[in-house]
Short mmCIF file of C-alpha atoms in Angstrom, two decimals:
data_model
loop_
_atom_site.label_atom_id
_atom_site.label_comp_id
_atom_site.label_asym_id
_atom_site.label_seq_id
_atom_site.Cartn_x
_atom_site.Cartn_y
_atom_site.Cartn_z
CA UNK A 1 -3.41 -15.87 39.51
CA UNK A 2 -1.83 -17.01 36.48
CA UNK A 3 -2.70 -15.40 33.07
CA UNK A 4 -1.65 -17.62 30.18
CA UNK A 5 -1.94 -15.09 27.44
CA UNK A 6 -3.34 -11.69 26.72
CA UNK A 7 -4.90 -11.14 23.17
CA UNK A 8 -6.66 -9.11 20.98
CA UNK A 9 -9.22 -10.66 18.56
CA UNK A 10 -11.84 -9.56 16.17
CA UNK A 11 -15.32 -10.54 16.39
CA UNK A 12 -14.98 -12.76 13.55
CA UNK A 13 -12.34 -14.72 15.28
CA UNK A 14 -9.21 -13.37 13.52
CA UNK A 15 -6.27 -13.14 16.01
CA UNK A 16 -4.79 -9.67 15.84
CA UNK A 17 -2.24 -9.91 18.67
CA UNK A 18 -1.51 -12.41 21.49
CA UNK A 19 1.13 -12.22 24.13
CA UNK A 20 1.98 -15.36 26.03
CA UNK A 21 3.26 -15.13 29.48
CA UNK A 22 4.00 -19.01 30.24
CA UNK A 23 5.49 -21.65 28.09
CA UNK A 24 3.02 -23.08 25.60
CA UNK A 25 3.16 -24.33 22.20
CA UNK A 26 1.92 -22.26 19.20
CA UNK A 27 -0.75 -24.87 18.37
CA UNK A 28 -2.11 -24.68 21.68
CA UNK A 29 -2.53 -21.14 21.93
CA UNK A 30 -3.84 -20.81 18.35
CA UNK A 31 -6.48 -23.60 19.31
CA UNK A 32 -7.52 -21.76 22.46
CA UNK A 33 -8.00 -18.52 20.57
CA UNK A 34 -9.76 -20.19 17.70
CA UNK A 35 -12.18 -21.95 20.02
CA UNK A 36 -13.26 -18.53 21.77
CA UNK A 37 -15.62 -17.00 19.15
CA UNK A 38 -17.54 -20.38 19.22
CA UNK A 39 -17.98 -20.08 22.93
CA UNK A 40 -19.46 -16.81 23.19
CA UNK A 41 -23.15 -16.72 23.74
CA UNK A 42 -25.56 -14.08 22.81
CA UNK A 43 -27.76 -12.06 25.43
CA UNK A 44 -25.40 -12.94 28.39
CA UNK A 45 -24.54 -10.27 30.82
CA UNK A 46 -21.19 -11.89 32.33
CA UNK A 47 -17.95 -11.44 30.26
CA UNK A 48 -16.17 -14.73 31.24
CA UNK A 49 -16.33 -18.35 29.85
CA UNK A 50 -15.13 -21.38 31.53
CA UNK A 51 -14.09 -24.77 29.88
CA UNK A 52 -12.45 -27.75 31.44
CA UNK A 53 -9.16 -26.42 31.47
CA UNK A 54 -9.12 -22.70 31.19
CA UNK A 55 -11.22 -19.48 31.81
CA UNK A 56 -11.66 -16.69 29.20
CA UNK A 57 -12.23 -13.28 30.56
CA UNK A 58 -13.01 -10.74 27.92
CA UNK A 59 -14.17 -7.28 27.23
CA UNK A 60 -15.67 -5.87 23.98
CA UNK A 61 -13.94 -2.73 22.65
CA UNK A 62 -15.80 -1.52 19.65
CA UNK A 63 -15.36 -4.13 16.83
CA UNK A 64 -12.67 -6.25 18.82
CA UNK A 65 -12.53 -8.28 21.81
CA UNK A 66 -9.78 -7.76 24.66
CA UNK A 67 -9.24 -11.30 25.99
CA UNK A 68 -7.30 -12.83 28.90
CA UNK A 69 -6.77 -16.58 28.89
CA UNK A 70 -6.36 -17.79 32.55
CA UNK A 71 -6.18 -21.13 34.41
CA UNK A 72 -9.42 -21.87 36.37
CA UNK A 73 -7.59 -21.58 39.95
CA UNK A 74 -6.95 -17.86 39.15
CA UNK A 75 -8.71 -15.19 41.13
CA UNK A 76 -11.46 -13.83 38.78
CA UNK A 77 -11.62 -10.50 40.67
CA UNK A 78 -7.85 -9.99 39.90
CA UNK A 79 -8.39 -11.01 36.27
CA UNK A 80 -11.02 -8.45 35.80
CA UNK A 81 -8.84 -5.76 37.38
CA UNK A 82 -6.01 -6.67 34.99
CA UNK A 83 -8.52 -6.72 32.08
CA UNK A 84 -9.68 -3.07 32.92
CA UNK A 85 -6.24 -1.94 33.15
CA UNK A 86 -5.32 -3.28 29.84
CA UNK A 87 -8.56 -1.83 28.27
CA UNK A 88 -7.32 1.65 29.44
CA UNK A 89 -3.99 0.80 27.75
CA UNK A 90 -4.99 -0.16 24.43
CA UNK A 91 -6.49 3.19 23.54
CA UNK A 92 -3.31 5.00 24.41
CA UNK A 93 -1.34 3.45 21.61
CA UNK A 94 -4.13 3.08 19.11
CA UNK A 95 -6.03 6.12 17.59
CA UNK A 96 -8.95 4.10 16.50
CA UNK A 97 -9.65 0.57 17.77
CA UNK A 98 -9.85 -1.42 14.55
CA UNK A 99 -7.68 -4.10 12.84
CA UNK A 100 -5.32 -1.80 11.00
CA UNK A 101 -4.58 0.39 14.08
CA UNK A 102 -3.83 -2.65 16.22
CA UNK A 103 -1.55 -4.03 13.34
CA UNK A 104 0.34 -0.79 13.37
CA UNK A 105 0.89 -0.72 17.04
CA UNK A 106 1.39 -4.34 17.72
CA UNK A 107 4.86 -3.99 19.23
CA UNK A 108 3.90 -1.24 21.47
CA UNK A 109 1.05 -3.11 22.79
CA UNK A 110 3.11 -6.21 23.50
CA UNK A 111 5.54 -4.05 25.35
CA UNK A 112 2.91 -2.38 27.39
CA UNK A 113 1.29 -5.77 28.19
CA UNK A 114 4.60 -6.80 29.48
CA UNK A 115 4.71 -3.69 31.90
CA UNK A 116 1.23 -4.75 33.31
CA UNK A 117 1.69 -8.56 33.38
CA UNK A 118 4.88 -10.34 34.56
CA UNK A 119 5.34 -14.22 34.41
CA UNK A 120 1.65 -14.27 34.35
CA UNK A 121 0.85 -12.07 37.54
CA UNK A 122 -0.34 -8.54 37.42
CA UNK A 123 2.08 -5.58 38.35
CA UNK A 124 1.06 -2.95 40.59
CA UNK A 125 1.15 -0.23 38.14
CA UNK A 126 -1.09 2.40 36.51
CA UNK A 127 -1.56 3.51 32.88
CA UNK A 128 0.67 6.56 33.21
CA UNK A 129 3.48 4.39 34.74
CA UNK A 130 3.08 1.99 31.89
CA UNK A 131 3.50 4.73 29.37
CA UNK A 132 6.50 6.26 31.27
CA UNK A 133 8.23 2.80 31.41
CA UNK A 134 7.73 2.18 27.82
CA UNK A 135 8.93 5.72 26.77
CA UNK A 136 12.04 5.60 28.99
CA UNK A 137 14.84 7.56 27.44
CA UNK A 138 18.24 6.04 27.20
CA UNK A 139 21.22 8.27 28.23
CA UNK A 140 23.54 5.97 26.02
CA UNK A 141 21.22 6.67 23.00
CA UNK A 142 21.49 10.30 23.68
CA UNK A 143 25.12 10.50 24.24
CA UNK A 144 25.47 8.25 20.90
CA UNK A 145 23.37 10.76 18.80
CA UNK A 146 25.50 13.63 20.25
CA UNK A 147 28.65 11.98 19.15
CA UNK A 148 27.32 11.37 15.62
CA UNK A 149 25.90 14.92 15.31
CA UNK A 150 29.19 16.44 16.42
CA UNK A 151 31.19 14.14 13.72
CA UNK A 152 28.81 15.36 11.14
CA UNK A 153 29.27 19.01 12.05
CA UNK A 154 32.97 18.68 12.19
CA UNK A 155 33.01 17.10 8.67
CA UNK A 156 30.97 20.16 7.32
CA UNK A 157 33.35 22.53 9.06
CA UNK A 158 36.35 20.58 7.36
CA UNK A 159 34.51 21.00 4.05
CA UNK A 160 34.03 24.61 4.37
CA UNK A 161 37.52 25.37 5.44
CA UNK A 162 39.22 23.34 2.60
CA UNK A 163 36.82 25.04 0.09
CA UNK A 164 38.01 28.36 1.36
CA UNK A 165 41.69 27.55 1.23
CA UNK A 166 41.32 26.33 -2.55
CA UNK A 167 39.45 29.66 -3.50
CA UNK A 168 42.03 31.58 -1.78
CA UNK A 169 44.93 29.81 -3.61
CA UNK A 170 43.10 30.34 -6.96
CA UNK A 171 43.06 34.09 -6.35
CA UNK A 172 46.70 34.02 -5.36
CA UNK A 173 47.59 32.01 -8.47
CA UNK A 174 45.65 34.44 -10.94
CA UNK A 175 47.85 37.30 -9.47
CA UNK A 176 50.96 35.39 -10.44
CA UNK A 177 52.43 35.71 -6.98
CA UNK A 178 53.47 32.10 -6.73
CA UNK A 179 54.01 29.99 -9.98
CA UNK A 180 54.18 26.61 -8.32
CA UNK A 181 50.53 26.29 -8.01
CA UNK A 182 49.69 25.05 -11.63
CA UNK A 183 48.12 21.90 -10.27
CA UNK A 184 45.21 24.00 -9.05
CA UNK A 185 44.20 25.23 -12.35
CA UNK A 186 41.91 22.15 -12.94
CA UNK A 187 40.82 22.27 -9.37
CA UNK A 188 37.75 24.06 -7.93
CA UNK A 189 36.09 24.41 -4.60
CA UNK A 190 33.07 22.55 -5.83
CA UNK A 191 35.15 19.62 -6.83
CA UNK A 192 36.42 19.45 -3.42
CA UNK A 193 32.91 19.35 -1.90
CA UNK A 194 31.89 16.72 -4.18
CA UNK A 195 34.80 14.33 -3.48
CA UNK A 196 37.48 14.46 -0.84
CA UNK A 197 39.14 11.36 -2.33
CA UNK A 198 40.57 13.38 -4.99
CA UNK A 199 42.63 15.41 -2.53
CA UNK A 200 45.00 12.57 -2.17
CA UNK A 201 47.03 13.82 -5.43
CA UNK A 202 48.26 16.62 -3.18
CA UNK A 203 49.55 14.62 -0.40
CA UNK A 204 51.36 12.08 -2.82
CA UNK A 205 52.47 14.31 -5.65
CA UNK A 206 55.61 16.42 -5.98
CA UNK A 207 53.80 19.65 -6.14
CA UNK A 208 52.96 22.16 -3.42
CA UNK A 209 51.17 19.38 -1.28
CA UNK A 210 54.63 18.23 -0.02
CA UNK A 211 55.19 21.39 1.82
CA UNK A 212 53.58 22.80 4.70
CA UNK A 213 52.01 26.15 3.35
CA UNK A 214 48.43 24.73 3.44
CA UNK A 215 48.68 21.70 5.70
CA UNK A 216 46.53 19.80 3.49
CA UNK A 217 48.11 16.41 4.10
CA UNK A 218 47.38 16.50 7.81
CA UNK A 219 44.07 17.82 7.77
CA UNK A 220 42.90 15.57 5.14
CA UNK A 221 44.23 12.39 7.19
CA UNK A 222 42.41 13.89 10.11
CA UNK A 223 39.23 14.28 8.06
CA UNK A 224 39.37 10.88 6.77
CA UNK A 225 39.60 9.43 10.27
CA UNK A 226 36.58 11.31 11.29
CA UNK A 227 34.49 10.27 8.49
CA UNK A 228 35.21 6.70 8.80
CA UNK A 229 32.32 6.46 11.36
CA UNK A 230 30.01 7.91 8.99
CA UNK A 231 31.09 5.61 6.06
CA UNK A 232 30.56 2.48 8.21
CA UNK A 233 27.05 3.65 9.18
CA UNK A 234 26.27 4.12 5.45
CA UNK A 235 27.55 0.47 4.55
CA UNK A 236 25.60 -1.09 7.55
CA UNK A 237 22.56 0.83 6.25
CA UNK A 238 22.74 -0.58 2.61
CA UNK A 239 23.29 -4.03 3.98
CA UNK A 240 20.31 -3.67 6.18
CA UNK A 241 18.27 -2.61 3.48
CA UNK A 242 19.45 -5.17 1.05
CA UNK A 243 18.46 -8.04 3.61
CA UNK A 244 15.00 -6.44 3.98
CA UNK A 245 14.57 -6.43 0.18
CA UNK A 246 15.75 -10.17 0.11
CA UNK A 247 12.87 -10.94 2.59
CA UNK A 248 10.34 -9.43 -0.03
CA UNK A 249 9.78 -6.09 1.84
CA UNK A 250 9.29 -3.10 -0.28
CA UNK A 251 11.79 -0.50 0.35
CA UNK A 252 11.09 3.21 -0.77
CA UNK A 253 14.53 4.78 -1.45
CA UNK A 254 15.17 8.55 -1.48
CA UNK A 255 17.13 8.83 -4.78
CA UNK A 256 17.57 11.74 -7.22
CA UNK A 257 15.44 11.32 -10.40
CA UNK A 258 17.41 10.14 -13.54
CA UNK A 259 16.77 10.11 -16.97
CA UNK A 260 15.42 6.65 -17.71
CA UNK A 261 14.25 5.82 -14.32
CA UNK A 262 10.92 7.54 -14.50
CA UNK A 263 7.91 5.71 -14.88
CA UNK A 264 6.60 5.20 -18.66
CA UNK A 265 3.36 7.07 -18.78
CA UNK A 266 0.54 6.41 -21.49
CA UNK A 267 1.41 7.84 -24.82
CA UNK A 268 -0.24 11.50 -25.17
CA UNK A 269 -3.00 11.97 -28.02
CA UNK A 270 -1.42 12.87 -31.34
CA UNK A 271 -4.63 13.21 -33.25
CA UNK A 272 -6.40 16.66 -33.46
CA UNK A 273 -9.47 15.21 -31.67
CA UNK A 274 -9.27 12.39 -29.18
CA UNK A 275 -12.63 10.79 -27.69
CA UNK A 276 -12.34 8.35 -24.63
CA UNK A 277 -14.90 6.19 -23.66
CA UNK A 278 -14.55 4.72 -20.15
CA UNK A 279 -16.80 2.62 -17.94
CA UNK A 280 -16.02 1.66 -14.24
CA UNK A 281 -17.37 -1.24 -12.67
CA UNK A 282 -18.51 -1.75 -9.05
CA UNK A 283 -19.56 -5.19 -8.18
CA UNK A 284 -20.00 -7.31 -4.99
CA UNK A 285 -20.67 -10.85 -5.25
CA UNK A 286 -21.89 -12.96 -2.41
CA UNK A 287 -19.51 -15.82 -1.41
CA UNK A 288 -22.30 -18.37 -1.31
CA UNK A 289 -23.36 -17.26 -4.85
CA UNK A 290 -25.68 -14.44 -5.94
CA UNK A 291 -25.01 -10.90 -6.84
CA UNK A 292 -25.01 -8.02 -3.99
CA UNK A 293 -24.38 -5.11 -6.25
CA UNK A 294 -23.80 -4.43 -9.81
CA UNK A 295 -23.26 -0.82 -10.91
CA UNK A 296 -21.64 0.62 -14.13
CA UNK A 297 -20.86 4.24 -14.60
CA UNK A 298 -19.58 5.41 -17.90
CA UNK A 299 -18.27 8.74 -19.46
CA UNK A 300 -17.46 10.04 -22.91
CA UNK A 301 -14.69 12.81 -22.71
CA UNK A 302 -13.61 14.90 -25.73
CA UNK A 303 -10.06 16.17 -26.07
CA UNK A 304 -9.17 18.84 -28.97
CA UNK A 305 -5.61 19.93 -29.19
CA UNK A 306 -6.18 22.93 -31.55
CA UNK A 307 -8.69 25.83 -31.61
CA UNK A 308 -9.13 25.39 -35.32
CA UNK A 309 -10.87 21.96 -34.83
CA UNK A 310 -13.05 23.23 -31.73
CA UNK A 311 -16.33 24.04 -33.78
CA UNK A 312 -17.59 20.41 -34.27
CA UNK A 313 -20.36 17.93 -33.19
CA UNK A 314 -19.80 14.33 -32.20
CA UNK A 315 -22.04 11.63 -33.78
CA UNK A 316 -22.33 8.66 -31.64
CA UNK A 317 -24.07 5.20 -31.79
CA UNK A 318 -25.39 3.51 -28.64
CA UNK A 319 -25.69 -0.30 -28.35
CA UNK A 320 -29.52 0.00 -27.73
CA UNK A 321 -29.36 -1.33 -24.22
CA UNK A 322 -32.62 -0.37 -22.47
CA UNK A 323 -31.02 -0.67 -19.06
CA UNK A 324 -28.50 2.11 -19.58
CA UNK A 325 -29.60 5.79 -18.75
CA UNK A 326 -27.64 8.53 -20.49
CA UNK A 327 -27.34 11.97 -19.18
CA UNK A 328 -25.77 14.80 -21.26
CA UNK A 329 -23.60 17.70 -20.17
CA UNK A 330 -25.71 20.95 -19.26
CA UNK A 331 -24.18 22.66 -22.03
CA UNK A 332 -24.97 20.02 -24.65
CA UNK A 333 -28.22 20.25 -26.88
CA UNK A 334 -30.42 17.64 -25.44
CA UNK A 335 -32.94 17.78 -28.31
CA UNK A 336 -30.15 17.10 -30.87
CA UNK A 337 -28.82 14.23 -28.91
CA UNK A 338 -32.28 12.67 -28.41
CA UNK A 339 -33.35 12.84 -31.88
CA UNK A 340 -30.17 12.31 -33.95
CA UNK A 341 -27.36 10.86 -31.49
CA UNK A 342 -25.32 13.98 -32.10
CA UNK A 343 -23.66 15.86 -29.17
CA UNK A 344 -23.23 19.55 -29.81
CA UNK A 345 -23.24 22.75 -27.86
CA UNK A 346 -26.49 24.67 -27.34
CA UNK A 347 -24.83 27.52 -28.89
CA UNK A 348 -23.26 26.55 -32.24
CA UNK A 349 -21.15 29.49 -32.54
CA UNK A 350 -19.42 28.53 -29.40
CA UNK A 351 -16.34 26.09 -29.75
CA UNK A 352 -15.40 23.40 -27.56
CA UNK A 353 -12.57 24.02 -24.82
CA UNK A 354 -9.09 22.94 -26.07
CA UNK A 355 -6.43 21.22 -23.84
CA UNK A 356 -2.62 20.37 -23.98
CA UNK A 357 -1.42 17.01 -25.03
CA UNK A 358 -0.73 16.17 -21.59
CA UNK A 359 -4.24 16.80 -20.32
CA UNK A 360 -5.71 13.29 -20.40
CA UNK A 361 -9.04 14.31 -18.82
CA UNK A 362 -10.58 16.22 -21.55
CA UNK A 363 -14.17 17.65 -21.47
CA UNK A 364 -17.06 15.43 -20.23
CA UNK A 365 -19.92 15.26 -22.99
CA UNK A 366 -21.70 12.26 -21.80
CA UNK A 367 -22.16 10.02 -18.85
CA UNK A 368 -24.34 6.95 -18.19
CA UNK A 369 -25.02 4.30 -15.52
CA UNK A 370 -26.51 0.89 -15.38
CA UNK A 371 -27.62 -1.41 -12.55
CA UNK A 372 -28.75 -4.88 -12.55
CA UNK A 373 -29.54 -7.78 -10.37
CA UNK A 374 -28.82 -10.31 -13.11
CA UNK A 375 -25.74 -12.47 -12.42
CA UNK A 376 -25.36 -13.16 -15.87
CA UNK A 377 -24.17 -9.85 -16.48
CA UNK A 378 -20.98 -10.29 -14.40
CA UNK A 379 -17.99 -10.49 -16.34
CA UNK A 380 -16.07 -12.53 -14.03
CA UNK A 381 -17.20 -14.79 -11.15
CA UNK A 382 -15.18 -16.18 -8.36
CA UNK A 383 -15.71 -19.43 -6.26
CA UNK A 384 -13.49 -19.80 -3.16
CA UNK A 385 -13.91 -23.20 -1.30
CA UNK A 386 -11.79 -23.50 2.02
CA UNK A 387 -11.73 -26.70 3.64
CA UNK A 388 -9.82 -27.85 6.89
CA UNK A 389 -8.31 -31.15 6.84
CA UNK A 390 -6.25 -32.09 10.02
CA UNK A 391 -3.57 -29.34 10.59
CA UNK A 392 -4.22 -27.84 7.25
CA UNK A 393 -6.61 -25.72 5.37
CA UNK A 394 -6.97 -26.47 1.45
CA UNK A 395 -8.34 -23.60 -0.33
CA UNK A 396 -9.58 -23.96 -4.01
CA UNK A 397 -10.60 -20.98 -6.02
CA UNK A 398 -11.83 -20.96 -9.50
CA UNK A 399 -12.92 -18.15 -12.00
CA UNK A 400 -15.33 -18.30 -14.79
CA UNK A 401 -15.74 -15.60 -17.55
CA UNK A 402 -18.47 -15.52 -20.19
CA UNK A 403 -17.71 -14.64 -23.73
CA UNK A 404 -18.89 -11.17 -23.57
CA UNK A 405 -15.37 -9.52 -22.85
CA UNK A 406 -11.79 -10.34 -23.18
CA UNK A 407 -10.26 -9.29 -19.80
CA UNK A 408 -6.70 -8.16 -19.47
CA UNK A 409 -4.36 -7.95 -16.54
CA UNK A 410 -6.43 -9.82 -14.25
CA UNK A 411 -5.40 -9.73 -10.60
CA UNK A 412 -7.43 -11.78 -7.99
CA UNK A 413 -6.30 -10.70 -4.34
CA UNK A 414 -7.02 -13.28 -1.69
CA UNK A 415 -6.42 -12.11 1.84
CA UNK A 416 -4.73 -14.74 4.16
CA UNK A 417 -4.39 -15.18 7.87
CA UNK A 418 -1.04 -14.04 9.30
CA UNK A 419 1.57 -16.61 8.16
CA UNK A 420 5.22 -17.18 8.90
CA UNK A 421 6.08 -18.30 5.35
CA UNK A 422 4.50 -18.13 1.89
CA UNK A 423 1.53 -20.51 1.25
CA UNK A 424 2.13 -23.95 -0.54
CA UNK A 425 0.56 -23.19 -3.98
CA UNK A 426 -0.07 -26.69 -5.41
CA UNK A 427 -1.77 -25.80 -8.78
CA UNK A 428 -2.56 -22.64 -10.63
CA UNK A 429 -3.50 -21.31 -14.08
CA UNK A 430 -1.44 -18.37 -14.27
CA UNK A 431 1.18 -16.82 -11.93
CA UNK A 432 1.04 -15.81 -8.22
CA UNK A 433 2.77 -13.54 -5.62
CA UNK A 434 2.78 -13.63 -1.75
CA UNK A 435 2.52 -10.10 -0.27
CA UNK A 436 3.84 -10.77 3.13
CA UNK A 437 3.37 -7.48 4.57
CA UNK A 438 -0.34 -7.46 3.95
CA UNK A 439 -0.65 -11.20 4.12
CA UNK A 440 -2.18 -11.32 0.50
CA UNK A 441 -1.93 -13.94 -2.17
CA UNK A 442 -2.26 -12.37 -5.64
CA UNK A 443 -3.21 -14.51 -8.51
CA UNK A 444 -2.41 -12.86 -12.01
CA UNK A 445 -3.69 -13.92 -15.38
CA UNK A 446 -2.38 -11.78 -18.31
CA UNK A 447 -5.26 -12.37 -20.41
CA UNK A 448 -8.64 -14.07 -20.30
CA UNK A 449 -10.21 -14.89 -23.83
CA UNK A 450 -11.66 -18.09 -25.37
CA UNK A 451 -8.83 -20.15 -24.81
CA UNK A 452 -9.11 -19.87 -20.82
CA UNK A 453 -12.75 -18.86 -19.92
CA UNK A 454 -12.22 -20.91 -16.68
CA UNK A 455 -9.33 -21.54 -14.34
CA UNK A 456 -8.49 -22.53 -10.81
CA UNK A 457 -5.86 -22.29 -8.18
CA UNK A 458 -5.24 -24.48 -5.06
CA UNK A 459 -2.99 -23.81 -2.03
CA UNK A 460 -2.52 -24.94 1.51
CA UNK A 461 -2.04 -22.85 4.71
CA UNK A 462 -2.31 -23.68 8.44
CA UNK A 463 -5.92 -24.08 10.01
CA UNK A 464 -7.84 -20.99 9.59
CA UNK A 465 -11.43 -19.99 9.70
CA UNK A 466 -13.27 -19.82 6.27
CA UNK A 467 -13.94 -16.03 6.86
CA UNK A 468 -10.30 -15.13 6.79
CA UNK A 469 -10.12 -15.63 3.00
CA UNK A 470 -12.75 -12.80 2.41
CA UNK A 471 -13.36 -10.40 0.94
CA UNK A 472 -11.48 -11.40 -2.28
CA UNK A 473 -10.74 -8.20 -4.52
CA UNK A 474 -10.57 -8.42 -8.21
CA UNK A 475 -8.83 -6.00 -10.81
CA UNK A 476 -8.97 -6.17 -14.60
CA UNK A 477 -9.42 -4.32 -17.78
CA UNK A 478 -11.18 -4.74 -21.12
CA UNK A 479 -11.22 -2.80 -24.52
CA UNK A 480 -14.96 -3.21 -24.79
CA UNK A 481 -17.81 -1.64 -22.78
CA UNK A 482 -21.46 -2.63 -21.63
CA UNK A 483 -22.87 0.35 -23.55
CA UNK A 484 -21.15 -0.67 -26.75
CA UNK A 485 -21.01 3.07 -27.39
CA UNK A 486 -19.11 4.27 -30.62
CA UNK A 487 -18.04 7.30 -32.04
CA UNK A 488 -19.29 7.29 -35.68
CA UNK A 489 -18.12 10.66 -37.06
CA UNK A 490 -16.96 14.13 -36.11
CA UNK A 491 -19.26 16.79 -37.94
CA UNK A 492 -17.51 20.20 -38.49
CA UNK A 493 -19.64 23.21 -38.28
CA UNK A 494 -17.74 25.29 -40.82
CA UNK A 495 -16.87 24.67 -44.48
CA UNK A 496 -13.88 22.61 -43.84
CA UNK A 497 -13.28 18.79 -44.15
CA UNK A 498 -14.09 16.65 -41.10
CA UNK A 499 -11.06 16.52 -38.94
CA UNK A 500 -8.98 13.27 -38.14
CA UNK A 501 -10.01 11.91 -34.89
CA UNK A 502 -9.28 8.60 -32.65
CA UNK A 503 -11.28 6.82 -29.84
CA UNK A 504 -10.18 5.02 -26.80
CA UNK A 505 -12.47 2.54 -25.18
CA UNK A 506 -11.89 0.74 -22.03
CA UNK A 507 -13.70 -1.01 -19.18
CA UNK A 508 -11.78 -0.94 -15.67
CA UNK A 509 -12.93 -2.21 -12.27
CA UNK A 510 -13.43 0.37 -9.55
CA UNK A 511 -14.37 -1.95 -6.61
CA UNK A 512 -14.86 -5.47 -7.45
CA UNK A 513 -15.19 -7.88 -4.53
CA UNK A 514 -16.51 -11.18 -3.35
CA UNK A 515 -17.79 -10.53 0.06
#
């Protein structure tokens, strides 16, 4: 029996994991795995497929296939036994049998496959033995960790001892018993803990450090030698992180927050009254054309900074779109809104709640929803055309935006098959970025207005199935909405003048995809 490869593939044909046990080129194994989904028939009971050169032995595991590629001379009974053992091994390393879990546990699964199959032949092992072999503890690693921990503990002891000695010397100096300790006036135990390098002034100076009263020179030298190992590990770690950053990986560093390093937040409202009109867009476009889902959900929220301005009513103006259904808050006077488009509390004597300047949520007054099957309502359409030519796949993507909105910060995220290097982008209207960790190509357009209502991008990747480039996710924002709702005026219920107010309007995408 000779097993050529053990693989995990999705039912759409996407290769999630593959381990080869004989020498074969990457093109050959990719070709064998790409042909497998096309050979699977429906309504058949057996789980093997034979071609002219190889045999596929597979087993469905939820939404995936566990697949063995063997030669035709192998014993199919042995192949099935190997497949059963692998099917019991995979759930031991993956909490859920989906693409994400397989990706997270890829290396552990490869090591487990190596314990089950050696040079194409099945090993006489059980699932428990495979887990034991993969989790085998190293005595050298344990010893190394123990040595490192002892160095750390010894370093801490030296720090405490030196701090105690400095404190004692300060007490003696304050009593005036010894006058030769003036150098200690500017030194404290806290400085010693923060920087041991500063202690070199005692061993090289002309003060008490040249004597043997405290033995600082000898102890500091021994501490310096013991801490060299920790310093080398720190330098190596920094070099390793820098190399990962150079390869495009995102490194989350544990640093202390500093002034200026914090993320700049949106400016808080400064006007006495702020009204926020926000619409969230959920759209699902079909890759072959057409609209699968179009849903707009909007809210109008009110934020009042001072209690003096809380007794008011809000007069609004709607765009008159018959497809939009408005719904007021239970405490809002519905008749007043229906007759005069004024939002006020049922109890006029009751003021609106007030909030701090940092509370951006405000109080919800009105919400609305709109659904449609009219494709002309979509603010941005995406067309993706993958085509295979030889050993390459050419992908052309274009966008079209009607004149109803000016779109800002547009990001079109295209999933790609796993690649060894970034795709070859040959033409683009805008900018692009390749996320190697998630295998996503991000196409960014800062602003889409009347000057660029349409645009395109073309890139080249190795041969891949067209379904590998979907679903395409889109993000953008706009300063106008479908409802075209506007705040006309703020009406005070008292005798004072109308308070100053501001309104913010935005349309954002919540889930916008081409599926």
